[in-house]
């Protein structure tokens, strides 16, 4: 299986505070990687570095054999990486359909069509509808995003990321703030959507160990900015020291 | 559908107006057309992209001085040439100004554009020999579509051929803008206004699209400026002064920036309100200011917002679907 993402000795410091130290790991095609760790371990920082938003203080980040350190989200989106946020990011006044259409239009390279009708673009509208259906949002296409429930906002954030047809998708706590019952259904939708959209790898940041155990093919545990463990789920959960280090200190939000 | 009919009806009324309205009011319609065009552009940047400029009088000024330079320095008369030159001139100036300004947002963007506007205004005084300093530059009667109209007296020109010319121009400028705000391009601008970080992650080149909106708004403002200068026969440095930038903001807020037609309604109300107040009292500036304060406090969505609310109440009484009203009025809501 070919390597999609590779980090080598990545260190990221916010002024004096070091959030990531010497982080090296790989993501290969077909993998479902969970990144776990207590609050403040550096998970979101790692996602920001992987998506090119933050430039590492030192070390390398490569995506599909290209240098991706600090190249920015736009460039990475074009290369095939998408992301959903820990705190939902939506376009409050845009409808669900419009939100998905932003991603579809940019992925199809139609952003600069100055005088073309968006509503009349059958290509865009068809894909918007398909994506909305996958995420169960098809009945809300004309609803303004700010009027959605919290769970629907999360789904929309994720749906718009999927609409980019990425090869890799990073999900930063997609189920945070959602009830336990909804968590499983969101994860099921996500995994099905990934399969349908041809996503080659998923990186999930998650606190809920049940979900991690159920879906991951590999678990990367961070602690105070270091990689504490990089193991398949069976090995991970069989090591009491690691589980205690990660789960023991966890505070839920 | 209803909205299209409404707009067609309005255009028809404007086309028939010279048959019924008095000359005085007809001459006031020329600045209305000018500001209508300028503000359509201004609002692409403000209402749709979320960037409030306090310096767009700069581009109005460029249009006015282009008209003056072409007619009185180069001796050419074609108004079409003036329009093209205004737009091209504004485009060229807007590239560096926009590149520097769109690196920032909110108040920093506003202050930077204000600074550039002031800089341009001071240039007009610095190059006194060319620009005529505070006396301004004369704008000679242009020809329209190759027709020489220099024999008409001023009022006949403004209320006759020039009136229709500007009306058609406003129609085309509005149509082009309507298509832009409803295109994939326009959607990207709205996404940037709503959440630039999220837009970036969906592959939108935020700064570049802010720059595009800036360039388009500059060109619209310059065309408005050219019309203003022709209507007074003068490229007046006041047109490029920062208080004039403030007037542009005033008009858009008055009409309602969250609405496609808001800028046009704002231009119309401002011009006739100002005219009324000026004829009533020498303290008209005070009353104009008070009006703006009241509008912002009572109707933050401007006159179009007020109309929509009234329309909503009216229709809610007859049909139980109040949330669809903005659609039916065909007035796209741009802001929460
Ligand atoms: N912009 C910043 N400036 C300074 N320090 C920061 C910044 N962002 C994060 N940090 C610090 O870096 C550390 C890692 O933060 P990060 O957000 O990556 O943690 P996390 O693992 O995602 O935590 P959580 O589980 O709470 O989401 C934290 O101690 C945090 O306070
Ligand atoms: Mg986090």
XYZ file of C-alpha atoms and ligand atoms in Angstrom:
621
model
C 0.000 0.000 0.000
C 1.381 3.379 -0.919
C 2.084 6.071 1.609
C -0.223 9.097 1.535
C 0.977 11.181 4.447
C 4.347 11.114 6.093
C 5.681 13.214 8.926
C 9.294 13.092 9.994
C 10.466 14.494 13.343
C 7.827 17.192 13.364
C 8.157 19.703 16.161
C 5.747 22.559 16.617
C 6.275 25.288 19.182
C 3.899 28.107 20.020
C 6.444 30.654 21.081
C 8.059 28.878 24.057
C 5.439 26.164 24.540
C 6.232 23.013 22.583
C 2.963 21.377 21.457
C 4.498 18.643 19.252
C 7.887 16.987 19.734
C 9.572 14.761 17.187
C 6.393 13.337 15.790
C 6.960 10.779 13.044
C 4.282 8.598 11.554
C 2.799 7.493 8.261
C -0.641 7.105 6.814
C -1.037 4.564 4.049
C -3.810 3.840 1.616
C -6.746 1.989 3.126
C -5.970 2.952 6.710
C -8.272 4.342 9.349
C -6.040 6.077 11.837
C -7.283 7.306 15.172
C -5.332 9.951 17.003
C -5.984 9.802 20.717
C -4.617 11.523 23.759
C -5.636 13.627 26.734
C -6.767 17.224 26.399
C -3.940 19.439 25.275
C -1.859 16.515 23.987
C -1.418 18.243 20.637
C -3.996 16.446 18.492
C -5.538 19.536 16.926
C -2.089 21.026 16.469
C -1.099 17.884 14.569
C -4.196 18.148 12.363
C -3.351 21.793 11.664
C 0.182 20.833 10.701
C -1.022 17.980 8.480
C -3.461 20.291 6.670
C -0.773 22.855 5.984
C -2.386 25.507 8.157
C 0.555 25.562 10.560
C 4.121 25.255 9.438
C 6.097 22.946 11.702
C 8.922 24.576 13.620
C 11.125 21.767 12.350
C 10.708 18.451 10.608
C 9.013 17.351 7.407
C 5.438 16.880 6.299
C 4.782 15.142 3.015
C 1.507 14.461 1.259
C 1.554 12.152 -1.763
C 5.319 12.575 -2.003
C 5.178 16.357 -2.080
C 6.447 18.711 0.552
C 3.317 19.883 2.330
C 4.782 21.795 5.272
C 2.793 24.985 5.650
C 1.506 25.011 2.068
C -1.969 25.998 3.242
C -5.435 24.464 3.182
C -6.330 25.659 -0.324
C -3.384 23.917 -1.926
C -3.968 20.763 0.113
C -7.641 20.737 -0.797
C -6.587 20.799 -4.433
C -4.155 17.951 -3.812
C -6.890 15.867 -2.192
C -6.999 16.479 1.535
C -10.093 17.649 3.370
C -10.902 18.427 6.957
C -13.815 18.850 9.300
C -13.323 20.956 12.391
C -13.469 20.194 16.092
C -15.676 23.231 16.629
C -18.188 23.250 13.792
C -17.412 25.619 10.978
C -20.379 26.530 8.842
C -21.486 29.434 6.681
C -24.370 30.649 8.879
C -26.376 32.538 6.263
C -25.822 30.087 3.412
C -28.195 27.219 2.847
C -27.152 23.603 3.157
C -27.178 23.306 -0.623
C -25.039 26.408 -1.085
C -22.542 25.234 1.518
C -21.990 21.948 -0.275
C -21.948 23.774 -3.606
C -18.955 25.865 -2.478
C -16.904 22.677 -2.233
C -18.322 21.136 -5.408
C -17.741 24.275 -7.501
C -14.203 24.672 -6.277
C -13.414 20.996 -6.799
C -14.796 21.092 -10.342
C -12.765 24.223 -11.063
C -15.848 26.335 -11.712
C -15.175 29.001 -9.106
C -14.345 31.660 -11.654
C -17.543 31.376 -13.628
C -18.522 34.995 -13.107
C -21.761 35.097 -15.053
C -22.894 31.472 -15.046
C -25.965 30.541 -13.063
C -25.215 28.439 -10.014
C -28.781 27.204 -9.723
C -28.750 26.305 -13.416
C -25.511 24.341 -13.289
C -26.824 20.783 -13.496
C -23.396 19.287 -12.861
C -22.953 21.125 -9.579
C -26.535 20.671 -8.422
C -26.515 16.946 -9.087
C -23.416 16.408 -6.979
C -24.740 18.657 -4.230
C -27.852 16.504 -4.073
C -25.848 13.276 -4.011
C -23.661 14.470 -1.156
C -26.684 15.726 0.782
C -28.385 12.363 0.352
C -25.386 10.463 1.689
C -25.502 12.564 4.841
C -29.257 12.558 5.149
C -29.458 16.298 4.543
C -31.421 16.206 1.289
C -34.590 17.505 2.888
C -32.694 20.467 4.346
C -31.061 21.642 1.132
C -32.861 24.999 1.202
C -32.548 25.569 4.943
C -30.118 28.166 6.216
C -27.212 26.490 7.991
C -27.589 28.581 11.133
C -31.061 27.094 11.665
C -29.819 23.485 11.755
C -29.502 21.464 14.932
C -26.033 21.002 16.388
C -25.810 17.466 15.016
C -26.893 18.582 11.561
C -24.310 21.366 11.602
C -21.627 18.776 12.341
C -22.879 16.618 9.503
C -22.909 19.595 7.142
C -19.360 20.531 8.082
C -18.293 16.966 7.303
C -20.483 16.696 4.194
C -18.907 19.797 2.655
C -15.462 18.325 3.285
C -16.539 15.090 1.547
C -17.883 17.116 -1.363
C -14.271 17.927 -2.273
C -13.840 14.249 -3.193
C -10.673 14.031 -1.115
C -8.288 11.119 -0.967
C -7.634 11.725 2.709
C -10.025 13.197 5.201
C -9.184 14.462 8.686
C -11.950 14.530 11.220
C -11.241 16.395 14.437
C -13.688 15.004 16.994
C -16.617 14.744 14.586
C -18.803 13.437 17.378
C -17.938 15.877 20.157
C -20.976 17.506 21.665
C -23.204 14.765 20.295
C -25.090 12.190 22.376
C -23.681 8.658 22.574
C -26.480 7.252 20.449
C -25.903 9.820 17.705
C -22.151 9.205 17.804
C -22.505 5.747 16.363
C -24.897 6.809 13.657
C -22.637 9.711 12.641
C -19.680 7.334 12.452
C -21.653 4.881 10.346
C -22.683 7.609 7.934
C -19.097 8.791 7.758
C -17.584 5.423 7.021
C -20.222 4.627 4.419
C -19.695 8.040 2.818
C -15.952 7.519 2.738
C -16.365 4.180 1.013
C -18.816 5.636 -1.496
C -16.660 8.681 -2.220
C -13.508 6.639 -2.734
C -11.674 8.158 0.220
C -8.377 6.326 0.582
C -7.610 7.100 4.213
C -9.340 8.566 7.237
C -7.657 10.257 10.158
C -9.898 10.597 13.164
C -9.256 12.524 16.357
C -11.493 10.985 18.999
C -11.870 10.764 22.753
C -14.510 8.028 22.746
C -12.559 4.784 23.078
C -15.514 2.638 21.984
C -15.543 4.360 18.629
C -11.778 4.200 18.370
C -11.794 0.483 19.089
C -14.596 -0.208 16.653
C -13.353 1.652 13.578
C -9.582 2.117 13.686
C -7.048 0.086 11.815
C -4.281 1.817 13.755
C -4.117 4.071 16.810
C -1.611 6.843 17.322
C -1.515 8.019 20.921
C -0.116 11.437 21.745
C 0.945 12.580 25.145
C 2.395 16.008 25.829
C 3.249 16.346 22.195
C 5.050 13.024 21.814
C 3.962 9.819 20.123
C 3.409 7.469 23.019
C 2.185 4.558 20.912
C 1.503 3.732 17.278
C -0.245 0.359 17.322
C -3.107 -1.679 15.871
C -6.161 -1.632 18.172
C -5.621 -5.090 19.615
C -2.079 -4.334 20.724
C -3.082 -0.891 21.930
C -5.862 -2.041 24.195
C -3.771 -4.946 25.504
C -1.183 -2.585 26.933
C -2.545 -1.402 30.267
C 0.166 1.206 30.716
C -0.767 2.956 27.472
C -4.480 2.745 28.042
C -4.058 4.189 31.500
C -1.911 7.013 30.191
C -4.437 7.974 27.542
C -7.790 7.124 29.024
C -6.942 7.667 32.655
C -6.184 11.351 32.314
C -9.013 12.149 30.009
C -11.534 14.798 30.872
C -14.612 14.792 28.760
C -16.019 17.979 27.368
C -40.758 35.322 -11.122
C -42.593 38.016 -9.235
C -39.309 39.793 -8.622
C -38.464 39.833 -12.312
C -41.809 41.398 -13.082
C -41.294 43.972 -10.380
C -37.916 44.980 -11.778
C -39.299 45.178 -15.333
C -42.123 47.333 -14.070
C -39.687 49.655 -12.315
C -37.588 49.955 -15.467
C -40.728 50.771 -17.461
C -41.668 53.485 -14.967
C -38.177 54.951 -15.204
C -38.350 54.854 -18.993
C -41.654 56.730 -19.011
C -40.633 59.206 -16.337
C -39.338 61.915 -18.734
C -42.890 62.147 -20.144
C -44.393 63.051 -16.791
C -41.770 64.333 -14.356
C -40.540 67.894 -14.223
C -37.098 68.833 -15.475
C -35.742 69.543 -12.053
C -36.478 66.088 -10.764
C -35.241 64.513 -13.972
C -31.850 66.126 -13.558
C -31.703 64.610 -10.076
C -32.178 61.205 -11.668
C -28.729 61.362 -13.297
C -26.851 61.244 -9.973
C -29.287 58.506 -8.953
C -28.225 56.383 -11.940
C -24.584 57.190 -11.221
C -24.762 56.182 -7.568
C -26.941 53.219 -8.406
C -24.180 51.816 -10.608
C -21.376 52.754 -8.215
C -23.140 51.234 -5.229
C -24.003 47.974 -6.973
C -20.256 47.500 -7.232
C -19.575 48.823 -3.751
C -22.024 46.335 -2.309
C -20.421 43.352 -4.032
C -17.486 44.128 -1.776
C -19.481 45.124 1.313
C -22.717 43.139 1.391
C -21.504 40.046 -0.427
C -17.811 39.742 0.433
C -18.005 41.371 3.856
C -15.395 44.087 3.335
C -16.415 47.648 4.206
C -14.337 50.202 2.342
C -14.064 53.813 3.467
C -12.068 54.783 0.419
C -14.145 54.051 -2.632
C -14.570 57.734 -3.467
C -11.073 57.248 -4.867
C -12.532 55.220 -7.713
C -15.456 57.576 -8.217
C -12.794 60.252 -8.561
C -10.864 58.220 -11.108
C -13.963 57.973 -13.273
C -14.631 61.692 -13.005
C -11.058 62.702 -13.808
C -10.910 60.207 -16.662
C -13.945 61.936 -18.165
C -12.276 65.315 -17.715
C -8.910 64.236 -19.094
C -10.424 62.600 -22.149
C -12.742 65.454 -23.066
C -10.737 68.524 -22.127
C -7.128 67.338 -22.416
C -7.273 64.777 -25.195
C -10.117 66.418 -27.071
C -12.022 63.169 -27.496
C -15.754 63.069 -26.890
C -17.004 59.492 -27.009
C -18.759 58.610 -23.752
C -18.197 54.921 -24.470
C -14.477 55.647 -24.533
C -14.836 57.510 -21.229
C -16.578 54.526 -19.640
C -13.945 52.081 -20.829
C -11.119 54.384 -19.747
C -12.727 54.878 -16.320
C -13.088 51.157 -15.783
C -9.577 50.384 -17.012
C -8.067 53.217 -14.966
C -9.886 52.092 -11.833
C -8.881 48.489 -12.476
C -5.213 49.405 -12.758
C -5.225 51.538 -9.615
C -7.299 48.960 -7.738
C -4.717 46.217 -8.309
C -2.036 47.623 -5.983
C -4.552 49.248 -3.622
C -6.589 46.044 -3.445
C -3.563 43.772 -3.092
C -2.441 45.705 -0.048
C -5.897 46.206 1.445
C -7.335 42.691 1.175
C -4.523 41.338 3.306
C -6.600 42.784 6.123
C -10.272 42.663 7.074
C -12.743 44.586 9.195
C -11.570 47.901 10.641
C -8.028 47.447 9.343
C -9.293 47.037 5.804
C -11.531 50.084 6.298
C -8.696 52.239 7.609
C -6.331 51.188 4.857
C -8.821 52.012 2.124
C -9.513 55.324 3.850
C -5.798 56.077 3.810
C -5.497 55.282 0.109
C -8.487 57.511 -0.603
C -6.867 60.395 1.248
C -3.608 59.795 -0.565
C -5.346 60.039 -3.915
C -7.183 63.185 -2.878
C -3.912 64.830 -1.886
C -2.415 63.874 -5.255
C -5.168 65.826 -6.951
C -3.920 68.923 -5.154
C -0.276 68.118 -5.578
C -0.565 67.903 -9.361
C -2.329 71.194 -9.606
C -1.181 71.848 -13.178
C -2.971 68.815 -14.515
C -5.895 68.437 -12.151
C -6.685 72.073 -11.442
C -6.465 71.543 -7.676
C -9.609 72.486 -5.805
C -11.055 74.125 -8.912
C -11.297 70.688 -10.504
C -11.191 69.899 -14.202
C -13.769 70.726 -16.812
C -15.715 67.905 -18.402
C -16.985 68.747 -21.863
C -20.206 67.424 -23.330
C -19.546 63.892 -24.533
C -21.038 62.257 -27.583
C -23.308 59.261 -27.031
C -22.976 56.298 -29.406
C -21.174 58.572 -31.815
C -23.949 61.179 -31.790
C -22.718 64.711 -31.336
C -25.079 66.414 -28.867
C -23.147 69.616 -28.226
C -25.891 71.792 -29.656
C -28.454 70.729 -27.025
C -28.682 72.945 -23.978
C -27.558 71.339 -20.763
C -30.947 70.460 -19.295
C -32.215 69.071 -22.593
C -29.104 66.868 -22.795
C -29.362 65.625 -19.224
C -33.089 64.980 -19.219
C -33.164 63.601 -22.754
C -30.478 61.451 -24.349
C -28.240 61.224 -21.306
C -31.140 60.172 -19.090
C -31.962 57.206 -21.308
C -28.331 56.348 -21.803
C -27.717 56.150 -18.060
C -30.925 54.222 -17.476
C -29.847 51.562 -19.961
C -26.399 51.530 -18.406
C -27.874 50.971 -14.951
C -29.990 48.170 -16.411
C -26.960 46.399 -17.856
C -24.815 47.026 -14.776
C -27.597 45.593 -12.623
C -28.073 42.567 -14.857
C -24.355 41.816 -14.870
C -24.218 42.177 -11.093
C -27.286 39.984 -10.638
C -25.605 37.257 -12.624
C -22.388 37.646 -10.660
C -23.998 37.325 -7.240
C -25.901 34.240 -8.406
C -22.912 32.532 -10.000
C -20.422 30.081 -8.485
C -18.132 33.109 -8.203
C -20.719 34.996 -6.154
C -21.218 31.958 -3.943
C -17.518 31.927 -3.180
C -17.657 35.575 -2.146
C -20.529 34.864 0.229
C -18.675 31.880 1.666
C -15.668 34.125 2.313
C -17.886 36.649 4.078
C -19.474 33.964 6.239
C -16.383 32.035 7.282
C -13.054 32.580 5.514
C -11.269 29.765 7.344
C -13.884 27.217 6.341
C -13.892 28.585 2.784
C -10.145 28.048 2.577
C -10.547 24.429 3.569
C -13.066 24.013 0.777
C -10.461 25.165 -1.717
C -11.435 28.835 -2.007
C -8.515 31.198 -2.525
C -9.785 33.772 -0.086
C -7.459 36.692 -0.764
C -7.632 36.300 -4.499
C -11.430 36.368 -4.495
C -11.455 39.363 -2.166
C -9.209 41.056 -4.692
C -11.566 40.127 -7.552
C -14.481 41.686 -5.671
C -12.369 44.760 -4.983
C -11.485 45.165 -8.660
C -15.077 44.805 -9.813
C -16.325 47.258 -7.202
C -13.681 49.779 -8.275
C -14.757 49.560 -11.916
C -18.415 50.059 -11.063
C -17.575 53.072 -8.895
C -15.491 54.630 -11.648
C -18.303 54.330 -14.185
C -20.607 56.015 -11.682
C -18.014 58.745 -11.249
C -17.837 59.381 -14.982
C -21.608 59.901 -15.099
C -21.504 62.246 -12.086
C -18.795 64.350 -13.702
C -20.694 64.649 -16.965
C -23.853 65.687 -15.143
C -22.094 68.614 -13.433
C -19.563 69.293 -16.199
C -16.820 69.137 -13.600
C -14.370 66.648 -12.157
C -14.544 67.990 -8.637
C -11.909 66.897 -6.077
C -14.768 66.678 -3.569
C -15.858 63.545 -5.437
C -12.653 61.859 -4.289
C -12.751 63.265 -0.767
C -13.145 60.876 2.156
C -16.492 62.336 3.188
C -17.768 61.202 -0.185
C -16.615 57.676 0.663
C -18.719 58.079 3.773
C -21.703 59.034 1.639
C -21.338 55.799 -0.318
C -21.482 53.846 2.933
C -24.436 55.963 4.081
C -26.429 55.220 0.947
C -25.833 51.477 1.078
C -26.759 51.265 4.741
C -29.818 53.427 4.115
C -31.043 51.118 1.376
C -29.939 47.907 3.075
C -26.708 46.134 2.208
C -28.222 42.724 2.833
C -30.338 43.068 -0.253
C -29.508 43.085 -3.936
C -31.664 46.148 -4.612
C -30.663 47.880 -1.361
C -27.918 50.031 -2.915
C -30.279 51.252 -5.632
C -33.015 52.083 -3.171
C -30.387 53.751 -1.006
C -29.072 55.903 -3.845
C -32.584 57.022 -4.749
C -33.655 57.830 -1.195
C -30.427 59.602 -0.388
C -30.554 61.892 -3.377
C -34.139 62.921 -2.960
C -33.864 63.142 0.819
C -30.798 65.338 0.551
C -32.501 67.512 -2.029
C -35.596 67.943 0.151
C -33.595 68.722 3.257
C -31.372 71.197 1.430
C -34.385 73.109 0.184
C -35.915 73.154 3.675
C -33.049 74.057 5.935
C -29.436 75.073 5.957
C -28.904 72.486 8.678
C -29.593 69.681 6.258
C -26.398 67.840 7.165
C -27.632 67.536 10.712
C -30.952 66.070 9.606
C -29.254 63.750 7.152
C -27.014 62.479 9.917
C -29.959 62.085 12.261
C -31.789 60.089 9.589
C -28.899 57.668 9.279
C -28.702 57.252 13.038
C -32.420 56.510 13.159
C -32.249 54.047 10.294
C -29.389 52.147 11.879
C -31.184 52.005 15.226
C -34.705 51.290 14.031
C -34.142 49.426 10.757
C -30.677 47.921 10.769
C -31.489 46.145 7.510
C -32.216 49.441 5.812
C -35.226 50.477 3.793
C -35.296 47.178 1.908
C -35.325 45.313 5.202
C -38.230 47.458 6.302
C -40.079 46.793 3.050
C -39.513 43.084 3.459
C -40.855 43.124 6.991
C -43.927 45.024 5.851
C -44.378 42.683 2.912
C -43.928 39.782 5.290
C -46.627 41.015 7.616
C -48.914 41.697 4.700
C -48.444 38.279 3.188
C -48.452 36.453 6.484
C -52.019 37.636 6.840
C -53.068 35.959 3.619
C -50.787 32.927 3.375
C -49.168 30.913 6.150
C -45.627 30.790 4.826
C -43.831 33.801 6.226
C -40.375 32.303 5.960
C -40.576 32.224 2.173
C -41.148 35.920 1.811
C -37.651 37.014 1.043
C -37.650 34.525 -1.813
C -40.904 35.729 -3.197
C -39.776 39.312 -3.182
C -36.830 37.952 -5.118
C -34.664 39.914 -2.871
C -31.918 37.664 -1.902
C -30.943 37.850 1.706
C -27.256 38.297 1.948
C -26.803 38.648 5.659
C -28.168 37.096 8.812
N -2.351 29.083 19.077
C -1.808 28.589 20.214
N -0.942 29.325 20.921
C -0.390 28.836 22.061
N -0.640 27.627 22.548
C -1.504 26.826 21.880
C -2.139 27.279 20.677
N -2.940 26.297 20.231
C -2.824 25.290 21.107
N -1.965 25.602 22.095
C -1.548 24.737 23.212
O -0.981 23.582 22.653
C -1.375 22.424 23.379
C -1.985 21.433 22.413
O -3.240 21.943 21.940
P -4.169 21.134 20.959
O -5.306 21.995 20.647
O -3.359 20.627 19.844
O -4.629 19.947 21.914
P -5.695 18.799 21.645
O -4.968 17.522 21.830
O -6.398 18.991 20.361
O -6.684 19.012 22.865
P -8.281 18.782 22.964
O -8.474 17.335 23.275
O -8.672 19.639 24.124
O -8.895 19.207 21.682
C -2.327 22.891 24.449
O -1.630 22.970 25.666
C -2.750 24.257 24.016
O -2.988 25.082 25.122
Mg -8.346 19.393 19.800
